[in-house]
Amino acid sequence: MSYTESLEVALQRLGNYLDSEFDTLQRVLILIGQTGVEDHLSILSQLHLSPQNTAITLYRLLDEACLRLKTLQQVVNAIPNRAPLDVANGPADFDAMVRWSASRLQDIISTIQHALQH
């Protein structure tokens, strides 16, 4: 697989992650009252490429996404098990949501880092 193909695969996986997992991550962050990560979430949700993608463009986009995801991962990893929540506002499976979000963040970060180092 060429370097550009590796970057394209990582970008596709990032897109799949954002489509399938981003809402859960946002929900976790909202439930814990996390502020200060809105810029990271906004930038990730607005990632777009033009039809004429070069390896440099793909690299820059993935590198930026990886930095944002790492910051979000630090926030999620800092959530204690059995985080205190208002029971009326929090789902019963909140701890599972946190663990799932942390795991999926690590997975997509690893995928992107692998492509960037390819």
PDB file of N, CA, C and O in Angstrom, residues 10 15 20 25 38-39 42-44 52 55 64 67-68 73 75 79 81 86 96 103 110 112 117:
ATOM      1  N   ALA A  10      -6.819   5.756   6.431  1.00  0.00           N
ATOM      2  CA  ALA A  10      -6.964   6.360   7.757  1.00  0.00           C
ATOM      3  C   ALA A  10      -8.041   7.433   7.756  1.00  0.00           C
ATOM      4  O   ALA A  10      -8.836   7.533   8.696  1.00  0.00           O
ATOM      5  N   GLY A  15     -13.505   9.139   9.159  1.00  0.00           N
ATOM      6  CA  GLY A  15     -14.875   9.484   8.772  1.00  0.00           C
ATOM      7  C   GLY A  15     -15.885   8.524   9.356  1.00  0.00           C
ATOM      8  O   GLY A  15     -16.942   8.940   9.860  1.00  0.00           O
ATOM      9  N   SER A  20     -20.060   7.240  13.332  1.00  0.00           N
ATOM     10  CA  SER A  20     -20.669   6.262  14.233  1.00  0.00           C
ATOM     11  C   SER A  20     -20.431   6.517  15.720  1.00  0.00           C
ATOM     12  O   SER A  20     -21.208   6.054  16.550  1.00  0.00           O
ATOM     13  N   LEU A  25     -19.417  10.302  22.044  1.00  0.00           N
ATOM     14  CA  LEU A  25     -18.354  11.081  22.678  1.00  0.00           C
ATOM     15  C   LEU A  25     -18.880  12.439  23.142  1.00  0.00           C
ATOM     16  O   LEU A  25     -18.642  12.849  24.280  1.00  0.00           O
ATOM     17  N   GLU A  38     -14.988  22.356  23.285  1.00  0.00           N
ATOM     18  CA  GLU A  38     -15.905  22.651  22.186  1.00  0.00           C
ATOM     19  C   GLU A  38     -15.178  22.902  20.873  1.00  0.00           C
ATOM     20  O   GLU A  38     -15.628  22.467  19.815  1.00  0.00           O
ATOM     21  N   ASP A  39     -14.045  23.613  20.935  1.00  0.00           N
ATOM     22  CA  ASP A  39     -13.276  23.889  19.713  1.00  0.00           C
ATOM     23  C   ASP A  39     -12.796  22.600  19.060  1.00  0.00           C
ATOM     24  O   ASP A  39     -12.845  22.458  17.845  1.00  0.00           O
ATOM     25  N   SER A  42     -15.794  20.889  17.482  1.00  0.00           N
ATOM     26  CA  SER A  42     -16.244  21.639  16.312  1.00  0.00           C
ATOM     27  C   SER A  42     -15.322  21.413  15.121  1.00  0.00           C
ATOM     28  O   SER A  42     -15.785  21.176  14.001  1.00  0.00           O
ATOM     29  N   ILE A  43     -14.032  21.484  15.346  1.00  0.00           N
ATOM     30  CA  ILE A  43     -13.076  21.288  14.255  1.00  0.00           C
ATOM     31  C   ILE A  43     -13.184  19.878  13.693  1.00  0.00           C
ATOM     32  O   ILE A  43     -13.183  19.679  12.474  1.00  0.00           O
ATOM     33  N   LEU A  44     -13.299  18.890  14.560  1.00  0.00           N
ATOM     34  CA  LEU A  44     -13.437  17.511  14.075  1.00  0.00           C
ATOM     35  C   LEU A  44     -14.709  17.329  13.257  1.00  0.00           C
ATOM     36  O   LEU A  44     -14.709  16.626  12.244  1.00  0.00           O
ATOM     37  N   GLN A  52      -9.373  17.265  -4.960  1.00  0.00           N
ATOM     38  CA  GLN A  52      -7.977  17.095  -5.390  1.00  0.00           C
ATOM     39  C   GLN A  52      -7.064  16.940  -4.174  1.00  0.00           C
ATOM     40  O   GLN A  52      -6.270  17.813  -3.860  1.00  0.00           O
ATOM     41  N   ALA A  55      -1.107  14.014  -0.856  1.00  0.00           N
ATOM     42  CA  ALA A  55      -0.625  13.364   0.359  1.00  0.00           C
ATOM     43  C   ALA A  55      -0.363  14.400   1.451  1.00  0.00           C
ATOM     44  O   ALA A  55      -0.633  14.157   2.626  1.00  0.00           O
ATOM     45  N   GLU A  64      -3.881  17.110  12.232  1.00  0.00           N
ATOM     46  CA  GLU A  64      -4.742  18.013  13.009  1.00  0.00           C
ATOM     47  C   GLU A  64      -5.807  17.214  13.762  1.00  0.00           C
ATOM     48  O   GLU A  64      -6.053  17.450  14.950  1.00  0.00           O
ATOM     49  N   LEU A  67      -4.283  15.365  16.774  1.00  0.00           N
ATOM     50  CA  LEU A  67      -4.029  16.254  17.916  1.00  0.00           C
ATOM     51  C   LEU A  67      -5.312  16.537  18.692  1.00  0.00           C
ATOM     52  O   LEU A  67      -5.324  16.523  19.921  1.00  0.00           O
ATOM     53  N   ARG A  68      -6.390  16.797  17.957  1.00  0.00           N
ATOM     54  CA  ARG A  68      -7.681  17.067  18.609  1.00  0.00           C
ATOM     55  C   ARG A  68      -8.187  15.831  19.347  1.00  0.00           C
ATOM     56  O   ARG A  68      -8.694  15.917  20.468  1.00  0.00           O
ATOM     57  N   GLN A  73      -9.142  12.489  24.203  1.00  0.00           N
ATOM     58  CA  GLN A  73      -8.830  11.241  24.890  1.00  0.00           C
ATOM     59  C   GLN A  73      -8.349  11.506  26.314  1.00  0.00           C
ATOM     60  O   GLN A  73      -8.741  10.799  27.246  1.00  0.00           O
ATOM     61  N   VAL A  75      -9.200  13.950  28.212  1.00  0.00           N
ATOM     62  CA  VAL A  75     -10.377  14.324  28.995  1.00  0.00           C
ATOM     63  C   VAL A  75     -11.186  13.083  29.371  1.00  0.00           C
ATOM     64  O   VAL A  75     -11.567  12.908  30.532  1.00  0.00           O
ATOM     65  N   ILE A  79     -11.946  10.790  33.343  1.00  0.00           N
ATOM     66  CA  ILE A  79     -13.253  10.581  33.980  1.00  0.00           C
ATOM     67  C   ILE A  79     -13.132   9.372  34.907  1.00  0.00           C
ATOM     68  O   ILE A  79     -12.773   8.282  34.467  1.00  0.00           O
ATOM     69  N   ASN A  81     -14.054   6.136  37.209  1.00  0.00           N
ATOM     70  CA  ASN A  81     -15.097   5.104  37.196  1.00  0.00           C
ATOM     71  C   ASN A  81     -16.170   5.520  38.182  1.00  0.00           C
ATOM     72  O   ASN A  81     -15.891   6.103  39.220  1.00  0.00           O
ATOM     73  N   ASP A  86     -25.976  13.391  37.926  1.00  0.00           N
ATOM     74  CA  ASP A  86     -27.355  13.559  38.337  1.00  0.00           C
ATOM     75  C   ASP A  86     -28.130  12.406  37.710  1.00  0.00           C
ATOM     76  O   ASP A  86     -28.203  12.284  36.496  1.00  0.00           O
ATOM     77  N   ALA A  96     -20.121   2.460  30.959  1.00  0.00           N
ATOM     78  CA  ALA A  96     -19.845   1.717  29.724  1.00  0.00           C
ATOM     79  C   ALA A  96     -19.627   2.683  28.560  1.00  0.00           C
ATOM     80  O   ALA A  96     -18.764   2.452  27.710  1.00  0.00           O
ATOM     81  N   SER A 103     -11.939   3.649  24.506  1.00  0.00           N
ATOM     82  CA  SER A 103     -11.402   2.583  23.667  1.00  0.00           C
ATOM     83  C   SER A 103     -11.427   2.961  22.185  1.00  0.00           C
ATOM     84  O   SER A 103     -10.455   2.765  21.458  1.00  0.00           O
ATOM     85  N   SER A 110      -4.605   5.423  17.111  1.00  0.00           N
ATOM     86  CA  SER A 110      -3.586   4.465  16.672  1.00  0.00           C
ATOM     87  C   SER A 110      -3.606   4.286  15.162  1.00  0.00           C
ATOM     88  O   SER A 110      -2.556   4.219  14.519  1.00  0.00           O
ATOM     89  N   ILE A 112      -4.634   6.450  12.892  1.00  0.00           N
ATOM     90  CA  ILE A 112      -4.118   7.662  12.250  1.00  0.00           C
ATOM     91  C   ILE A 112      -2.601   7.753  12.423  1.00  0.00           C
ATOM     92  O   ILE A 112      -1.866   8.047  11.459  1.00  0.00           O
ATOM     93  N   GLN A 117       2.904   7.635  10.086  1.00  0.00           N
ATOM     94  CA  GLN A 117       4.286   7.155  10.191  1.00  0.00           C
ATOM     95  C   GLN A 117       4.658   6.181   9.077  1.00  0.00           C
ATOM     96  O   GLN A 117       5.788   5.751   8.992  1.00  0.00           O
TER      97      GLN A 117
END
